[in-house]
Amino acid sequence: MKKTAENRWIQWALAAVVGSLALQLCAAAKKSANNSAADRATPAAPEPSQIGGGGAEPPGLTPLPSEPPGPRRPPPVSPALPGLPIAGPIQPGGSDAQSAAFQQNVLPSLTQLLNQPLGGGVAPGSGLTQIDPTQIQLATDYQVRAYFVGEHTGRRSAVGMNPTGRGIASGDPTLLFLNASSNPSGQRTPNAPLQPGDFVDAGTVQAGQTLDFFLISDMWKKGIRSDYVFSSDPAANADGINHVSAFVVQDSPYLLISFEDTYGGGDGDMNDVLVALDVGGVNARSLAAAPEPGLWLTLAGFVGAVCLLKRRCAGNVGASLP
């Protein structure tokens, strides 16, 4: 009997231990299940090393794009055409002190001329003095800089300068702006690589050299055609018509060169492409002091009339002599 009672106590103790273990296992299983459900409902918190930088972007956000090209980003460099060198790389407007002064003090007034006809000259008070485009000679050597002012055309043309010849058939023609086209939105594109104020250093022009400016009209569509190369000298143009007007910007070192880009003269507005040149104050004043083209014609007509009057008078006197 005594042994049987002891066995029962041992069985009850074992049962209690087993029951306690079972309860602990059930509690642990329930807790694990609750944690798993919470994990599915709430995303895990980021690791401390990911807070405040690094790691992937949060869901629903996209990475910021790289910084777009700003207004001072240089336009793409274009290769020189066969036989026609380019003056140098195009620099963005305002990228140095000299161009910043031009962009702030001169460019705004010049861009307004894109909507005005320049073929017949400019009105008094415009701040411009018209000069003969075939007689642009510098009084002193000068490092010339060319600025793109703007364009008012659908054509994509090239603009150049020749200090020793006319057009591209003789002398030393050099391209200033290979594609003188711009986008009004301010965005540079392959078809419109320039913005007003962009510039190129054109090299040193020697005193006494006669500068010829030329435009290769719609070169990016038609290529280089002799009948679409328009020089400052009408005699060098296939249509025999003037395609260039020139002005001195008063009280400044700048010239303004404007082009008509249509064979036969088009509308004659001379505002299809505008380029400004820094030729130095001494040279600009010297050019401005020369008589304007219209005055030359007036003087020539006056001299011709005087000569004709003298001839008639001499004839009358001779006829009256016995």
XYZ file of C-alpha atoms in Angstrom:
322
model
C 0.000 0.000 0.000
C 2.727 2.475 0.961
C 4.572 1.892 -2.284
C 1.428 2.386 -4.308
C 0.792 5.790 -2.663
C 4.304 6.932 -3.436
C 3.876 5.998 -7.095
C 0.688 8.036 -7.292
C 2.482 11.109 -5.889
C 5.237 10.698 -8.435
C 2.681 10.440 -11.285
C 0.846 13.586 -10.069
C 4.136 15.535 -9.877
C 5.124 14.455 -13.374
C 1.674 15.414 -14.674
C 1.983 18.858 -13.077
C 5.392 19.405 -14.650
C 4.157 18.267 -18.064
C 1.084 20.515 -17.780
C 3.209 23.535 -16.873
C 5.486 22.912 -19.839
C 2.469 22.571 -22.127
C 1.048 25.889 -20.962
C 4.397 27.631 -21.535
C 4.640 26.159 -25.042
C 1.115 27.348 -25.900
C 1.860 30.859 -24.650
C 5.066 31.026 -26.672
C 3.286 29.832 -29.803
C 0.525 32.438 -29.362
C 3.067 35.253 -28.914
C 4.951 34.169 -32.027
C 1.733 34.156 -34.015
C 0.847 37.670 -32.830
C 4.309 38.972 -33.743
C 4.048 37.473 -37.222
C 0.697 39.151 -37.807
C 2.092 42.511 -36.661
C 5.057 42.118 -38.963
C 2.715 41.596 -41.892
C 0.615 44.652 -40.999
C 3.428 47.175 -40.238
C 6.703 47.504 -42.240
C 9.879 47.089 -40.302
C 11.553 50.287 -39.102
C 14.695 51.256 -40.953
C 18.021 50.445 -39.548
C 19.677 53.323 -37.690
C 22.349 53.546 -40.373
C 19.679 54.275 -43.047
C 17.983 57.159 -41.227
C 18.994 60.558 -42.485
C 20.702 59.457 -45.698
C 21.566 56.624 -47.998
C 19.449 53.628 -48.749
C 16.628 53.358 -51.258
C 14.023 56.071 -51.818
C 10.786 55.647 -49.805
C 7.874 53.998 -51.650
C 5.953 56.464 -53.833
C 8.908 58.854 -54.335
C 11.202 59.101 -57.335
C 14.826 60.187 -57.216
C 15.459 63.816 -58.141
C 16.743 64.248 -61.706
C 20.224 65.487 -62.319
C 20.589 69.266 -62.575
C 19.427 70.433 -66.022
C 21.732 72.518 -68.202
C 21.679 76.110 -66.968
C 21.677 79.243 -69.119
C 25.466 79.473 -68.870
C 26.147 75.971 -70.109
C 28.319 76.231 -73.244
C 26.610 75.173 -76.475
C 27.842 71.995 -78.129
C 31.033 72.294 -80.117
C 30.486 71.815 -83.838
C 33.166 70.636 -86.218
C 34.541 73.014 -88.810
C 33.204 72.724 -92.327
C 35.604 71.528 -95.023
C 37.804 74.454 -95.934
C 36.061 76.815 -93.515
C 37.643 77.040 -90.055
C 35.694 78.234 -87.047
C 36.952 81.157 -84.988
C 36.853 79.225 -81.714
C 34.563 77.654 -79.144
C 31.310 79.433 -78.356
C 31.203 80.778 -74.809
C 27.971 81.319 -72.855
C 26.822 84.880 -72.301
C 27.845 86.442 -69.021
C 30.669 83.975 -68.449
C 33.283 86.710 -68.003
C 33.256 90.375 -66.977
C 33.442 91.684 -70.535
C 30.474 89.647 -71.749
C 28.515 90.318 -68.556
C 28.778 94.058 -69.217
C 27.559 93.576 -72.785
C 24.692 91.362 -71.673
C 23.530 93.810 -69.017
C 24.073 97.173 -70.699
C 23.751 96.639 -74.458
C 22.037 93.359 -75.349
C 18.499 94.268 -74.132
C 18.223 97.239 -76.505
C 19.701 95.309 -79.443
C 17.305 92.372 -79.122
C 14.387 94.782 -79.547
C 15.628 95.428 -83.099
C 14.763 91.867 -84.114
C 11.189 93.033 -84.699
C 12.133 96.208 -86.581
C 13.075 96.533 -90.258
C 16.709 97.596 -90.591
C 17.062 97.664 -94.367
C 16.217 101.349 -94.635
C 18.240 102.429 -91.626
C 16.976 103.282 -88.164
C 14.989 106.160 -86.749
C 16.741 109.038 -84.946
C 17.122 108.376 -81.258
C 17.660 104.647 -81.759
C 21.217 104.877 -80.432
C 22.628 103.548 -83.716
C 24.657 105.195 -86.449
C 24.407 103.486 -89.814
C 27.667 102.889 -91.669
C 28.635 101.476 -95.041
C 28.952 97.661 -94.610
C 31.499 97.517 -97.438
C 33.838 100.000 -95.738
C 34.383 98.558 -92.265
C 38.073 99.214 -91.620
C 39.666 99.332 -88.186
C 41.922 102.253 -87.316
C 43.971 100.160 -84.863
C 44.695 96.482 -84.336
C 42.101 94.910 -82.073
C 41.101 91.554 -80.613
C 37.550 91.322 -81.981
C 34.793 89.517 -80.127
C 31.489 88.565 -81.762
C 28.219 88.291 -79.807
C 25.093 86.520 -80.970
C 22.158 88.936 -80.530
C 19.342 86.845 -81.965
C 17.532 85.658 -85.070
C 14.111 86.225 -86.620
C 13.853 83.495 -89.217
C 13.032 79.845 -89.715
C 16.310 79.175 -91.474
C 19.380 77.735 -89.744
C 22.304 79.674 -91.143
C 26.004 80.153 -90.508
C 27.624 83.551 -89.970
C 31.250 84.374 -90.666
C 33.852 87.105 -91.135
C 36.501 87.625 -93.789
C 39.246 90.259 -93.230
C 40.986 89.797 -96.580
C 38.318 88.858 -99.108
C 34.607 88.700 -99.901
C 32.263 85.891 -98.880
C 33.875 82.458 -98.807
C 35.356 82.354 -102.310
C 38.495 84.362 -101.487
C 40.602 85.653 -98.617
C 40.442 84.123 -95.157
C 36.794 83.362 -94.350
C 36.203 82.206 -90.786
C 32.952 81.005 -89.274
C 31.856 82.869 -86.163
C 28.584 81.028 -85.494
C 28.189 77.710 -87.268
C 24.453 77.563 -86.523
C 23.084 81.017 -85.684
C 19.806 79.700 -84.279
C 18.190 80.052 -80.873
C 15.146 78.774 -79.036
C 12.772 81.390 -77.545
C 12.127 79.053 -74.604
C 15.744 79.465 -73.516
C 16.529 75.767 -73.926
C 19.521 74.820 -76.037
C 18.915 72.094 -78.599
C 21.015 70.653 -81.440
C 18.895 72.656 -83.899
C 19.043 75.836 -81.785
C 22.339 75.781 -79.870
C 22.699 79.505 -79.098
C 21.205 81.988 -76.694
C 21.450 85.802 -76.931
C 24.743 86.954 -75.486
C 26.760 83.871 -76.442
C 30.089 84.937 -77.900
C 33.245 83.863 -79.675
C 36.668 85.515 -79.774
C 37.337 86.125 -83.458
C 41.055 86.868 -83.271
C 43.080 90.017 -83.923
C 42.043 92.168 -86.852
C 44.789 94.400 -88.179
C 44.395 98.104 -88.826
C 43.425 98.887 -92.409
C 41.858 95.499 -93.121
C 38.369 95.725 -94.594
C 36.057 93.364 -92.760
C 33.509 91.462 -94.806
C 30.662 89.694 -93.031
C 28.829 86.854 -94.713
C 25.873 84.589 -94.077
C 25.461 81.078 -95.492
C 21.675 80.964 -95.622
C 19.916 77.790 -94.442
C 23.193 75.897 -94.540
C 21.906 73.136 -92.263
C 19.234 72.259 -94.811
C 20.698 73.213 -98.183
C 24.401 72.867 -97.440
C 26.836 75.425 -98.855
C 25.449 76.800 -102.114
C 27.153 79.695 -103.832
C 23.824 81.402 -104.533
C 22.987 81.332 -100.804
C 26.240 82.884 -99.566
C 25.537 86.561 -98.918
C 28.435 88.984 -98.434
C 28.577 92.584 -97.234
C 29.472 93.467 -100.820
C 26.435 93.137 -103.132
C 28.775 92.611 -106.095
C 29.901 89.319 -104.517
C 26.342 87.989 -104.168
C 24.728 85.799 -106.823
C 21.622 87.971 -106.875
C 23.614 91.228 -106.867
C 21.511 92.522 -103.956
C 22.596 93.934 -100.607
C 22.028 91.483 -97.737
C 23.923 93.217 -94.910
C 23.363 96.362 -92.857
C 25.895 97.755 -90.393
C 25.599 100.183 -87.488
C 27.781 101.624 -84.737
C 26.186 101.438 -81.300
C 26.626 105.000 -80.094
C 28.941 105.642 -77.134
C 30.158 102.051 -77.123
C 32.832 99.825 -78.697
C 30.214 97.744 -80.549
C 29.075 97.325 -84.126
C 25.752 95.751 -85.056
C 25.660 93.601 -88.193
C 22.260 92.504 -89.503
C 21.453 90.092 -92.317
C 18.734 89.383 -94.857
C 18.785 85.637 -95.542
C 16.534 85.294 -98.626
C 17.786 85.121 -102.204
C 16.500 88.104 -104.152
C 16.185 90.254 -101.036
C 13.026 88.743 -99.552
C 11.186 91.314 -97.470
C 14.337 93.425 -97.155
C 13.941 93.803 -93.394
C 17.596 92.931 -92.666
C 16.684 91.517 -89.240
C 16.882 87.764 -89.881
C 20.151 87.386 -87.935
C 21.793 90.010 -85.715
C 25.409 89.895 -84.525
C 27.277 92.479 -82.440
C 31.053 92.938 -82.536
C 33.331 94.490 -79.965
C 35.882 96.359 -82.104
C 37.101 98.745 -79.397
C 36.105 102.305 -78.655
C 38.721 103.929 -80.923
C 37.656 101.882 -83.937
C 33.943 102.356 -83.266
C 34.335 106.143 -83.051
C 36.403 106.179 -86.232
C 33.725 104.249 -88.117
C 30.927 106.400 -86.723
C 32.732 109.553 -87.908
C 32.646 108.379 -91.539
C 29.741 109.691 -93.652
C 26.674 107.451 -93.700
C 25.875 105.552 -96.936
C 22.957 107.838 -97.730
C 25.153 110.885 -97.316
C 27.700 109.447 -99.744
C 24.961 109.128 -102.374
C 23.795 112.673 -101.704
C 27.338 114.028 -101.999
C 27.952 112.036 -105.168
C 24.760 113.394 -106.680
C 25.685 116.941 -105.667
C 29.172 116.641 -107.166
C 27.725 115.198 -110.356
C 25.250 118.063 -110.645
C 28.013 120.631 -110.117
C 30.165 119.017 -112.802
C 27.272 118.963 -115.247
C 26.479 122.621 -114.519
C 30.129 123.579 -115.115
C 30.129 121.754 -118.454
C 26.956 123.499 -119.566
C 28.294 126.870 -118.498
C 31.560 126.264 -120.345
C 29.609 125.227 -123.433
C 27.452 128.322 -123.321
C 30.453 130.610 -122.893
C 32.218 128.974 -125.805
C 29.152 129.257 -127.978
C 28.819 132.985 -127.224
C 32.380 133.782 -128.229
C 32.852 135.235 -131.741
